[in-house]
Amino acid sequence: MGTVGGGTFNVLQRNAAEIARRAGRGIEVAQIAARHVNPTCDLGSTPVTDDVFAVVNNPEIDIIVELIGGSGVAKEVVLQAIANGKHVVTANKALIAVHGNEIFQAAVEKGVMVAFEASVAGGIPIIKALREGLAANQIDWVAGIINGTGNFILTEMREKGRTFEDVLAEAQALGYAEADPTFDVEGIDAAHKLTILASIAFGIPLQFDRAYTEGITRLTTADVNYAEAFGYRIKHLGIARRTEKGAELRVHPTLIPAHRLLANVNGVMNAVMVNGDAVGSTLYYGAGAGAEPTASAVVADIIDVVRTLTTDPNNRVPHLAFQADLLSDLPVLPVEQVETAYYLRLQAQDRPGVLAKVATILSERGINIESIIQKEVEEQDGLVPIILLTHRVLEQHMNDAIAALEALDDIAGPVMRIRVEQLN
Amino acid sequence: MGTVGGGTFNVLQRNAAEIARRAGRGIEVAQIAARHVNPTCDLGSTPVTDDVFAVVNNPEIDIIVELIGGSGVAKEVVLQAIANGKHVVTANKALIAVHGNEIFQAAVEKGVMVAFEASVAGGIPIIKALREGLAANQIDWVAGIINGTGNFILTEMREKGRTFEDVLAEAQALGYAEADPTFDVEGIDAAHKLTILASIAFGIPLQFDRAYTEGITRLTTADVNYAEAFGYRIKHLGIARRTEKGAELRVHPTLIPAHRLLANVNGVMNAVMVNGDAVGSTLYYGAGAGAEPTASAVVADIIDVVRTLTTDPNNRVPHLAFQADLLSDLPVLPVEQVETAYYLRLQAQDRPGVLAKVATILSERGINIESIIQKEVEEQDGLVPIILLTHRVLEQHMNDAIAALEALDDIAGPVMRIRVEQLN
């Protein structure tokens, strides 16, 4: 009964009348398992136990709401609830992304539902939109800001010229970021959510271990400003794209055109773009975390489950949008097989001919330069930054090019590389 | 079988495999009623008739898809289909907004569904989001750009400094606007859609005749530019808000802060903001019209209906989100009872003391000025524009104030008044 558990209880209590008018019946919290009662909640006579399996094995209960998090006891709880023939609602992205295939198979065998809207982008009903609202479409790609902490950091860096480290420390003080920020800033949390979105979009099994994940820790305010000069903004995106060769599944900093709505999603807010062959581009925006926004999704799932308690299981919306026995074996591509455009920042010695060498290395690998900024003023260390945008190229060719660039005597230190997406 | 009918047929054909993998069964177009076959469609062996009631009375058919439009034969078709025990999917906003209460009552009595996602904002699954995705919330307000033609005109006026008349003529030439543009530019089309959104948001019967509707025909490029100077943009919004006194239901030009996502929705695109007590602000963006975006919503509805064909009717999602016998009698407020902030533009004689008289008239009615622009340079007609933003005030007090301002000898012509919303 932590943040989301407390929020869920409070929303169910406060909006009980509204919810009953919608669902056609009341929804009662029959029992709570918690180590500590959430101090924001007035539990009244609701029974509380510290034994989570007392709830899971309670024969009076129809739906188990798992808000523990992680893959330890949460996984046991979910699998035992399914084994007991109970429906499950969960906000647990790590559990679904890593163990979802196993969990959904168990649920299908028992004829119960596992609902997980709250696991991606908090209160935004993005799973419902993808799985039902856009069910007529072949989904071509999904691109989202699906980690609020990372977006808060990037927004502050851009708007106030602050460094990554400075903003991260503030985010930790404000409670946006965990003491160990790895899951947020290295993109692991976003990769969990992207894994779920990609499966629902393309009808493929959950494959978290195939997702490419790159964090935002190496971004500098200089990169943020150069991106701006090119008419772009840097966002930490989760991107899933269907190509003829396979599915791309990647989380990394990305330059996107400054005029796109997604580029204007700031602070801790989340947003997901979905492109379908019939509908074109759509976008879904809202709070990606927090007690009540997440509770909004949890309670919506509870209402959905309540509505379909008596439905023939074969007529329900499948967990991953597609019938469980009709998932596709479309492979997830290694990142070397992904094609994108690139932003490159090089630190060059201020000598004649450097730019020609750089251009030659790129051109020999079929990489076309779209635009370039070469700073006229030498910096303190005697190095001149060269910043360029390329056309689209396979990642493996860009890796070759960067290795060749870094081997030049004229180039100091590593080449900064950020992928670029037009999202059109 | 016009634009949307053709799009629906083509999406069902092209994505038949994808749709069957989702729905768990195939969906077949059994018969088409059309005066003319849509030339974009390859009908194969699908039977076509010019008698729409031959389809409606065909005992082999489970679902009638009504894409005729208007309230004439379309209404007969829908009511006859219901009487025949068939489910209905429609994109007809005028029919639902004006005759929805009657249609839904008939559907409830026969235990069939009438699905109408495509009637609001084209391909954006906004009805599903409001009715299911946000079902845990008390919805506080909805505000949307729900007419693409109007938004195209306002976007061109702002970005290119063009006049309303000039852009309208282009929109007509491009086919965005009808030869008679009244429904679009006077806000009637938007009011149909807003009426539907408000009913679903607040659980009230459809009351199109109570919606306040004001068009964009009087907006000048001067207003667009002054709004920009204050940090705002002008959008033609449909706004529904729940207050303690009743529900607001209004379509009018509106100044909104330029940094809001909604202010950055340009061209023919649509977007709807929804604010709920648990989730906070959310936004849904996409194409609001066009053959395939609208077909995306029609086909999603067909899939939804197919999934629940065998469901107990009492467990289905209610047409207006709330159980039909539990709709609220919350009154729709007359616009005089609406409270908003205002943008006012006056043409004043260039004499001392005019501003003091204006300020006195406002202050006597409890209207506080938030900011003001008085042009220093006299215009050709010897008049000086005074532009001001007020704090929030009841519309009836503003009406009084404007009458008093227009009665001043120092003020020439009518006062331009545009409502202002912060959307926070």
GROMACS .gro file of N, CA and C in nm, chain B residues 197-290:
model
  282
  621LEU      N    1  -1.928   1.468  -2.654
  621LEU     CA    2  -1.821   1.457  -2.553
  621LEU      C    3  -1.872   1.494  -2.414
  622ALA      N    4  -1.953   1.600  -2.406
  622ALA     CA    5  -2.001   1.647  -2.275
  622ALA      C    6  -2.090   1.542  -2.210
  623SER      N    7  -2.175   1.478  -2.289
  623SER     CA    8  -2.264   1.377  -2.233
  623SER      C    9  -2.184   1.261  -2.176
  624ILE      N   10  -2.082   1.220  -2.248
  624ILE     CA   11  -2.000   1.107  -2.203
  624ILE      C   12  -1.915   1.147  -2.083
  625ALA      N   13  -1.870   1.271  -2.082
  625ALA     CA   14  -1.784   1.316  -1.972
  625ALA      C   15  -1.862   1.328  -1.842
  626PHE      N   16  -1.983   1.384  -1.850
  626PHE     CA   17  -2.056   1.418  -1.728
  626PHE      C   18  -2.175   1.327  -1.699
  627GLY      N   19  -2.208   1.239  -1.795
  627GLY     CA   20  -2.323   1.151  -1.772
  627GLY      C   21  -2.454   1.227  -1.778
  628ILE      N   22  -2.468   1.315  -1.875
  628ILE     CA   23  -2.593   1.391  -1.894
  628ILE      C   24  -2.651   1.357  -2.031
  629PRO      N   25  -2.783   1.372  -2.048
  629PRO     CA   26  -2.839   1.346  -2.181
  629PRO      C   27  -2.780   1.441  -2.285
  630LEU      N   28  -2.790   1.400  -2.411
  630LEU     CA   29  -2.744   1.485  -2.522
  630LEU      C   30  -2.835   1.607  -2.532
  631GLN      N   31  -2.775   1.726  -2.535
  631GLN     CA   32  -2.854   1.850  -2.536
  631GLN      C   33  -2.793   1.949  -2.634
  632PHE      N   34  -2.793   1.911  -2.761
  632PHE     CA   35  -2.733   1.997  -2.863
  632PHE      C   36  -2.796   2.136  -2.865
  633ASP      N   37  -2.926   2.141  -2.840
  633ASP     CA   38  -2.995   2.270  -2.849
  633ASP      C   39  -2.957   2.364  -2.735
  634ARG      N   40  -2.888   2.315  -2.634
  634ARG     CA   41  -2.844   2.402  -2.525
  634ARG      C   42  -2.700   2.449  -2.544
  635ALA      N   43  -2.631   2.400  -2.648
  635ALA     CA   44  -2.491   2.440  -2.669
  635ALA      C   45  -2.484   2.583  -2.722
  636TYR      N   46  -2.393   2.661  -2.666
  636TYR     CA   47  -2.367   2.796  -2.718
  636TYR      C   48  -2.265   2.786  -2.832
  637THR      N   49  -2.295   2.850  -2.942
  637THR     CA   50  -2.212   2.834  -3.061
  637THR      C   51  -2.178   2.969  -3.121
  638GLU      N   52  -2.048   2.995  -3.135
  638GLU     CA   53  -2.001   3.121  -3.195
  638GLU      C   54  -1.890   3.087  -3.293
  639GLY      N   55  -1.895   3.143  -3.413
  639GLY     CA   56  -1.801   3.108  -3.518
  639GLY      C   57  -1.673   3.191  -3.516
  640ILE      N   58  -1.593   3.170  -3.620
  640ILE     CA   59  -1.464   3.240  -3.629
  640ILE      C   60  -1.465   3.346  -3.738
  641THR      N   61  -1.583   3.377  -3.792
  641THR     CA   62  -1.587   3.464  -3.910
  641THR      C   63  -1.550   3.609  -3.880
  642ARG      N   64  -1.563   3.653  -3.756
  642ARG     CA   65  -1.534   3.793  -3.725
  642ARG      C   66  -1.388   3.815  -3.682
  643LEU      N   67  -1.309   3.708  -3.672
  643LEU     CA   68  -1.170   3.724  -3.627
  643LEU      C   69  -1.087   3.795  -3.732
  644THR      N   70  -1.003   3.887  -3.687
  644THR     CA   71  -0.914   3.958  -3.778
  644THR      C   72  -0.770   3.916  -3.751
  645THR      N   73  -0.685   3.942  -3.848
  645THR     CA   74  -0.543   3.913  -3.825
  645THR      C   75  -0.488   4.002  -3.713
  646ALA      N   76  -0.549   4.121  -3.694
  646ALA     CA   77  -0.507   4.206  -3.581
  646ALA      C   78  -0.529   4.132  -3.449
  647ASP      N   79  -0.645   4.068  -3.434
  647ASP     CA   80  -0.672   3.994  -3.311
  647ASP      C   81  -0.571   3.880  -3.292
  648VAL      N   82  -0.543   3.811  -3.402
  648VAL     CA   83  -0.446   3.701  -3.396
  648VAL      C   84  -0.311   3.753  -3.347
  649ASN      N   85  -0.271   3.870  -3.398
  649ASN     CA   86  -0.141   3.925  -3.361
  649ASN      C   87  -0.138   3.980  -3.219
  650TYR      N   88  -0.245   4.048  -3.178
  650TYR     CA   89  -0.249   4.097  -3.040
  650TYR      C   90  -0.247   3.980  -2.941
  651ALA      N   91  -0.320   3.874  -2.973
  651ALA     CA   92  -0.319   3.755  -2.886
  651ALA      C   93  -0.176   3.706  -2.869
  652GLU      N   94  -0.104   3.699  -2.980
  652GLU     CA   95   0.037   3.655  -2.979
  652GLU      C   96   0.120   3.746  -2.888
  653ALA      N   97   0.093   3.877  -2.895
  653ALA     CA   98   0.170   3.972  -2.814
  653ALA      C   99   0.147   3.949  -2.665
  654PHE      N  100   0.029   3.901  -2.630
  654PHE     CA  101  -0.002   3.869  -2.490
  654PHE      C  102   0.049   3.729  -2.450
  655GLY      N  103   0.107   3.653  -2.545
  655GLY     CA  104   0.153   3.518  -2.514
  655GLY      C  105   0.047   3.411  -2.535
  656TYR      N  106  -0.053   3.443  -2.618
  656TYR     CA  107  -0.165   3.350  -2.640
  656TYR      C  108  -0.178   3.316  -2.789
  657ARG      N  109  -0.255   3.212  -2.817
  657ARG     CA  110  -0.299   3.185  -2.955
  657ARG      C  111  -0.450   3.170  -2.955
  658ILE      N  112  -0.511   3.199  -3.069
  658ILE     CA  113  -0.656   3.187  -3.081
  658ILE      C  114  -0.689   3.053  -3.147
  659LYS      N  115  -0.769   2.972  -3.078
  659LYS     CA  116  -0.816   2.846  -3.134
  659LYS      C  117  -0.968   2.843  -3.124
  660HIS      N  118  -1.030   2.774  -3.219
  660HIS     CA  119  -1.176   2.758  -3.213
  660HIS      C  120  -1.202   2.633  -3.131
  661LEU      N  121  -1.238   2.651  -3.004
  661LEU     CA  122  -1.249   2.538  -2.913
  661LEU      C  123  -1.394   2.503  -2.884
  662GLY      N  124  -1.416   2.374  -2.865
  662GLY     CA  125  -1.536   2.327  -2.797
  662GLY      C  126  -1.499   2.301  -2.653
  663ILE      N  127  -1.572   2.361  -2.560
  663ILE     CA  128  -1.538   2.351  -2.418
  663ILE      C  129  -1.661   2.303  -2.341
  664ALA      N  130  -1.643   2.198  -2.262
  664ALA     CA  131  -1.748   2.151  -2.171
  664ALA      C  132  -1.686   2.147  -2.032
  665ARG      N  133  -1.752   2.212  -1.938
  665ARG     CA  134  -1.696   2.218  -1.802
  665ARG      C  135  -1.808   2.189  -1.703
  666ARG      N  136  -1.775   2.113  -1.600
  666ARG     CA  137  -1.872   2.088  -1.493
  666ARG      C  138  -1.846   2.186  -1.381
  667THR      N  139  -1.948   2.261  -1.345
  667THR     CA  140  -1.937   2.349  -1.229
  667THR      C  141  -2.046   2.309  -1.130
  668GLU      N  142  -2.044   2.369  -1.012
  668GLU     CA  143  -2.147   2.334  -0.914
  668GLU      C  144  -2.286   2.374  -0.960
  669LYS      N  145  -2.291   2.481  -1.043
  669LYS     CA  146  -2.423   2.529  -1.088
  669LYS      C  147  -2.477   2.449  -1.206
  670GLY      N  148  -2.389   2.390  -1.282
  670GLY     CA  149  -2.434   2.317  -1.400
  670GLY      C  150  -2.318   2.294  -1.496
  671ALA      N  151  -2.352   2.246  -1.614
  671ALA     CA  152  -2.250   2.216  -1.714
  671ALA      C  153  -2.241   2.330  -1.816
  672GLU      N  154  -2.120   2.371  -1.846
  672GLU     CA  155  -2.098   2.465  -1.957
  672GLU      C  156  -2.080   2.385  -2.085
  673LEU      N  157  -2.135   2.438  -2.194
  673LEU     CA  158  -2.132   2.366  -2.323
  673LEU      C  159  -2.122   2.475  -2.428
  674ARG      N  160  -1.999   2.500  -2.480
  674ARG     CA  161  -1.981   2.619  -2.561
  674ARG      C  162  -1.871   2.601  -2.664
  675VAL      N  163  -1.896   2.653  -2.782
  675VAL     CA  164  -1.799   2.653  -2.892
  675VAL      C  165  -1.776   2.799  -2.928
  676HIS      N  166  -1.652   2.844  -2.921
  676HIS     CA  167  -1.621   2.983  -2.957
  676HIS      C  168  -1.471   2.999  -2.976
  677PRO      N  169  -1.430   3.106  -3.045
  677PRO     CA  170  -1.286   3.134  -3.051
  677PRO      C  171  -1.235   3.157  -2.910
  678THR      N  172  -1.113   3.112  -2.881
  678THR     CA  173  -1.062   3.118  -2.744
  678THR      C  174  -0.913   3.148  -2.747
  679LEU      N  175  -0.871   3.242  -2.664
  679LEU     CA  176  -0.729   3.263  -2.643
  679LEU      C  177  -0.680   3.160  -2.542
  680ILE      N  178  -0.574   3.085  -2.579
  680ILE     CA  179  -0.513   2.990  -2.485
  680ILE      C  180  -0.362   3.016  -2.484
  681PRO      N  181  -0.295   2.989  -2.370
  681PRO     CA  182  -0.152   3.016  -2.361
  681PRO      C  183  -0.074   2.949  -2.475
  682ALA      N  184   0.019   3.022  -2.534
  682ALA     CA  185   0.088   2.973  -2.653
  682ALA      C  186   0.171   2.848  -2.626
  683HIS      N  187   0.211   2.825  -2.499
  683HIS     CA  188   0.296   2.709  -2.472
  683HIS      C  189   0.216   2.583  -2.447
  684ARG      N  190   0.083   2.590  -2.439
  684ARG     CA  191   0.004   2.468  -2.423
  684ARG      C  192   0.015   2.383  -2.548
  685LEU      N  193   0.017   2.250  -2.530
  685LEU     CA  194   0.020   2.161  -2.647
  685LEU      C  195  -0.095   2.194  -2.742
  686LEU      N  196  -0.214   2.221  -2.684
  686LEU     CA  197  -0.332   2.244  -2.767
  686LEU      C  198  -0.312   2.366  -2.858
  687ALA      N  199  -0.236   2.464  -2.811
  687ALA     CA  200  -0.211   2.583  -2.892
  687ALA      C  201  -0.119   2.552  -3.009
  688ASN      N  202  -0.049   2.438  -3.000
  688ASN     CA  203   0.046   2.400  -3.104
  688ASN      C  204  -0.008   2.290  -3.196
  689VAL      N  205  -0.137   2.270  -3.193
  689VAL     CA  206  -0.202   2.177  -3.285
  689VAL      C  207  -0.243   2.257  -3.408
  690ASN      N  208  -0.181   2.228  -3.520
  690ASN     CA  209  -0.194   2.315  -3.636
  690ASN      C  210  -0.258   2.246  -3.756
  691GLY      N  211  -0.297   2.328  -3.854
  691GLY     CA  212  -0.352   2.275  -3.977
  691GLY      C  213  -0.485   2.207  -3.952
  692VAL      N  214  -0.512   2.101  -4.028
  692VAL     CA  215  -0.642   2.034  -4.016
  692VAL      C  216  -0.648   1.934  -3.901
  693MET      N  217  -0.541   1.926  -3.819
  693MET     CA  218  -0.541   1.826  -3.712
  693MET      C  219  -0.637   1.862  -3.600
  694ASN      N  220  -0.684   1.760  -3.529
  694ASN     CA  221  -0.772   1.775  -3.413
  694ASN      C  222  -0.697   1.735  -3.287
  695ALA      N  223  -0.741   1.787  -3.175
  695ALA     CA  224  -0.690   1.740  -3.045
  695ALA      C  225  -0.793   1.773  -2.939
  696VAL      N  226  -0.801   1.686  -2.840
  696VAL     CA  227  -0.895   1.706  -2.730
  696VAL      C  228  -0.820   1.692  -2.599
  697MET      N  229  -0.833   1.792  -2.511
  697MET     CA  230  -0.782   1.783  -2.375
  697MET      C  231  -0.894   1.736  -2.285
  698VAL      N  232  -0.861   1.648  -2.193
  698VAL     CA  233  -0.958   1.602  -2.094
  698VAL      C  234  -0.893   1.615  -1.957
  699ASN      N  235  -0.964   1.679  -1.864
  699ASN     CA  236  -0.912   1.694  -1.729
  699ASN      C  237  -0.999   1.616  -1.631
  700GLY      N  238  -0.938   1.520  -1.563
  700GLY     CA  239  -1.011   1.440  -1.465
  700GLY      C  240  -0.952   1.459  -1.327
  701ASP      N  241  -1.031   1.431  -1.223
  701ASP     CA  242  -0.983   1.462  -1.087
  701ASP      C  243  -0.869   1.372  -1.044
  702ALA      N  244  -0.859   1.252  -1.097
  702ALA     CA  245  -0.747   1.165  -1.060
  702ALA      C  246  -0.631   1.179  -1.158
  703VAL      N  247  -0.661   1.180  -1.285
  703VAL     CA  248  -0.555   1.173  -1.388
  703VAL      C  249  -0.492   1.309  -1.417
  704GLY      N  250  -0.563   1.419  -1.384
  704GLY     CA  251  -0.514   1.552  -1.424
  704GLY      C  252  -0.543   1.576  -1.570
  705SER      N  253  -0.456   1.651  -1.638
  705SER     CA  254  -0.479   1.683  -1.778
  705SER      C  255  -0.421   1.576  -1.869
  706THR      N  256  -0.500   1.537  -1.968
  706THR     CA  257  -0.452   1.446  -2.072
  706THR      C  258  -0.488   1.507  -2.207
  707LEU      N  259  -0.422   1.463  -2.312
  707LEU     CA  260  -0.452   1.516  -2.446
  707LEU      C  261  -0.444   1.404  -2.549
  708TYR      N  262  -0.530   1.412  -2.649
  708TYR     CA  263  -0.544   1.312  -2.755
  708TYR      C  264  -0.543   1.385  -2.887
  709TYR      N  265  -0.453   1.346  -2.976
  709TYR     CA  266  -0.426   1.422  -3.098
  709TYR      C  267  -0.428   1.331  -3.220
  710GLY      N  268  -0.480   1.379  -3.330
  710GLY     CA  269  -0.475   1.302  -3.454
  710GLY      C  270  -0.556   1.368  -3.564
  711ALA      N  271  -0.575   1.293  -3.672
  711ALA     CA  272  -0.651   1.344  -3.785
  711ALA      C  273  -0.799   1.338  -3.751
  712GLY      N  274  -0.870   1.451  -3.768
  712GLY     CA  275  -1.010   1.457  -3.730
  712GLY      C  276  -1.105   1.426  -3.843
  713ALA      N  277  -1.051   1.403  -3.960
  713ALA     CA  278  -1.137   1.375  -4.076
  713ALA      C  279  -1.056   1.299  -4.179
  714GLY      N  280  -1.119   1.273  -4.294
  714GLY     CA  281  -1.049   1.200  -4.400
  714GLY      C  282  -1.096   1.056  -4.406
   0.00000   0.00000   0.00000
